[in-house]
Amino acid sequence: MASNLRRLPWLVRYGYGRRLASSWRRRSILFTHQHLDVQIAKSVAIGPRCDFWMPGAATLRVDAGCEFRRDFFCEIAPGGRVELAEGVIFTSAALIQISTSLVIGRRAVFGQSVMIADGNHKFRDHTKHLLDQGYDFRPITIGDNAIVTSKCTILNSIGEGAVIGAGSVVTRPIPAYCLAYGAPARVVEYFGPEELRPEDLSS
């Protein structure tokens, strides 16, 4: 009995309190974005310092069971769209910047300090400042069960079940069921069904 009472403060803070705070954060996001197309399932867990910056007509869909554990920030430009399927997890210190679209499949997991961006600054006109040259954009899709480990920068699409090694920079599409790492990230191993092996990857 005494041990249960000693555990009660932990449960109040990290159990009941965490769920209550998550529910309040979800309601706050929905309340402040009523003018936009925003849907966040009730079971989504939203941790401290999680925010969405959508200054204009943007779309956000977050399905059941997703988790934003802490320090998550998502910018969606006017006309942009972000869709997260069931069970997507962002652990901590994630940054997402989207002007076109980002679609993330079921149970994709993202480690600490991951950045996802669908655009690169243009810079080759030496007569203009970088901030005045615009961007090159590409929609990004991340497949079901993809794993992106810590401190990665994602600038292109990732296939179903692929694994991205820590500290990698994904500048080109990564096929399904591939291990890729490096800057830029390169495929070093395929581990999926043989019939789905990409033609350019030898067995």
XYZ file of C-alpha atoms in Angstrom, residues 1-198:
198
model
C 0.000 0.000 0.000
C 2.774 2.440 0.935
C 4.649 1.713 -2.307
C 1.485 2.452 -4.298
C 1.121 5.802 -2.551
C 4.760 6.658 -3.299
C 4.084 5.880 -6.957
C 1.030 8.138 -7.074
C 2.925 11.424 -7.716
C 4.663 9.814 -10.711
C 1.321 8.610 -12.097
C -0.240 12.045 -11.610
C 2.574 13.754 -13.510
C 3.532 11.221 -16.188
C 0.350 9.173 -16.489
C -2.908 11.053 -15.937
C -1.229 14.448 -16.135
C 0.501 13.678 -19.411
C -2.730 12.511 -21.034
C -4.593 15.553 -19.763
C -1.905 17.928 -21.019
C -1.868 16.177 -24.402
C -5.638 16.543 -24.712
C -5.400 20.247 -23.856
C -2.660 20.800 -26.459
C -4.727 19.046 -29.132
C -7.772 21.178 -28.342
C -5.630 24.318 -28.390
C -4.226 23.499 -31.845
C -7.695 22.771 -33.226
C -9.136 25.928 -31.655
C -6.460 28.235 -33.061
C -6.629 26.708 -36.566
C -10.402 26.661 -37.125
C -9.954 28.625 -40.349
C -7.809 25.847 -41.859
C -8.349 22.199 -42.826
C -6.970 20.536 -39.686
C -7.905 17.095 -38.342
C -6.136 15.480 -35.375
C -7.469 12.200 -33.984
C -8.377 12.141 -30.286
C -5.822 9.445 -29.448
C -2.865 11.477 -30.771
C -0.270 12.128 -28.040
C 1.072 15.689 -28.138
C 3.993 16.385 -25.841
C 5.445 19.641 -24.526
C 6.672 22.314 -26.943
C 4.800 20.876 -29.920
C 3.450 23.400 -32.405
C 2.165 23.812 -35.950
C 2.761 27.034 -37.893
C 0.199 27.398 -40.691
C -0.178 31.056 -41.678
C -2.498 30.409 -44.637
C -4.698 27.856 -46.371
C -2.981 24.582 -45.408
C -4.092 21.014 -44.707
C -3.075 18.828 -41.760
C -4.224 15.248 -41.122
C -2.968 13.287 -38.119
C -4.424 9.809 -37.657
C -4.970 7.801 -34.490
C -2.063 6.640 -32.376
C 0.491 9.184 -33.587
C 2.954 10.564 -31.045
C 4.798 13.867 -30.878
C 6.771 13.279 -27.711
C 8.453 16.668 -27.242
C 9.940 19.641 -29.099
C 8.135 19.111 -32.411
C 7.652 22.000 -34.838
C 5.885 21.829 -38.204
C 5.640 24.683 -40.717
C 3.112 24.265 -43.547
C 3.080 27.052 -46.134
C -0.164 28.209 -47.758
C -1.307 25.471 -50.122
C 0.819 22.853 -48.378
C -0.441 19.519 -47.087
C 0.861 17.164 -44.360
C -0.708 13.745 -43.770
C 0.403 11.305 -41.059
C -1.094 7.802 -41.019
C -1.762 5.746 -37.884
C 0.984 5.224 -35.347
C 3.636 7.644 -36.649
C 6.136 8.537 -33.898
C 8.402 11.590 -33.589
C 10.629 11.241 -30.539
C 12.106 14.708 -29.911
C 13.422 17.918 -31.486
C 11.883 17.404 -34.948
C 11.473 20.154 -37.546
C 9.196 19.841 -40.597
C 8.992 22.512 -43.318
C 6.532 21.831 -46.136
C 5.305 23.966 -49.029
C 3.977 21.172 -51.291
C 3.089 17.895 -49.572
C 4.391 15.376 -47.054
C 2.681 11.995 -46.681
C 3.961 9.619 -43.981
C 2.765 6.010 -43.825
C 1.696 3.848 -40.898
C 4.067 3.338 -37.964
C 6.971 5.271 -39.446
C 9.362 6.256 -36.643
C 11.657 9.280 -36.439
C 14.565 9.614 -34.024
C 15.868 12.665 -32.214
C 16.682 15.882 -34.139
C 15.221 14.919 -37.520
C 14.493 17.570 -40.151
C 12.159 17.047 -43.122
C 11.953 19.713 -45.834
C 10.464 19.597 -49.322
C 12.500 22.488 -50.705
C 16.046 23.692 -51.278
C 17.132 27.296 -51.687
C 18.232 28.236 -55.171
C 21.652 29.868 -54.976
C 23.399 29.904 -58.368
C 22.480 33.445 -59.439
C 25.434 35.402 -58.098
C 23.611 38.704 -58.682
C 20.932 37.905 -56.085
C 20.940 37.089 -52.412
C 20.061 33.480 -51.636
C 16.820 34.562 -49.952
C 15.700 36.283 -53.176
C 16.218 33.338 -55.540
C 13.290 31.112 -54.580
C 13.257 27.347 -54.039
C 13.277 24.005 -55.788
C 10.398 21.944 -54.362
C 9.514 18.245 -54.428
C 6.625 16.447 -52.669
C 7.858 13.863 -50.150
C 6.400 10.449 -49.349
C 7.668 8.256 -46.508
C 6.370 4.688 -46.583
C 4.786 2.470 -43.943
C 7.177 1.215 -41.240
C 10.089 3.373 -42.402
C 12.685 4.083 -39.707
C 14.632 7.348 -39.683
C 17.213 7.355 -36.895
C 18.684 10.330 -35.049
C 19.977 13.565 -36.570
C 18.901 12.923 -40.163
C 17.908 15.478 -42.775
C 15.224 14.238 -45.163
C 14.957 16.083 -48.482
C 13.450 13.300 -50.608
C 11.131 10.314 -50.436
C 11.733 7.067 -48.511
C 10.186 3.714 -49.369
C 8.232 1.308 -47.178
C 10.258 -0.358 -44.433
C 13.486 1.451 -45.333
C 15.995 2.303 -42.588
C 18.036 5.512 -42.629
C 21.235 5.488 -40.553
C 21.987 8.197 -38.003
C 23.299 11.521 -39.267
C 22.301 10.866 -42.884
C 21.142 13.386 -45.484
C 18.562 11.922 -47.877
C 18.861 13.868 -51.139
C 17.552 11.202 -53.533
C 14.679 8.691 -53.236
C 15.456 5.628 -51.093
C 13.722 2.419 -52.272
C 11.627 0.204 -50.004
C 13.380 -2.235 -47.639
C 16.788 -0.638 -48.065
C 19.356 0.403 -45.497
C 20.874 3.738 -46.465
C 23.265 6.077 -44.698
C 25.760 8.838 -45.303
C 25.737 12.410 -46.573
C 24.351 12.097 -49.135
C 22.661 8.855 -48.114
C 23.481 5.832 -50.283
C 21.856 2.422 -50.284
C 24.208 -0.168 -48.786
C 21.869 -3.114 -48.316
C 18.529 -4.487 -49.499
C 16.623 -6.753 -47.100
C 13.133 -7.035 -48.554
C 11.312 -9.633 -50.659
C 13.439 -10.743 -53.604
C 10.675 -9.990 -56.084
C 10.719 -6.326 -55.009
C 14.487 -5.894 -55.244
C 15.340 -2.776 -57.317
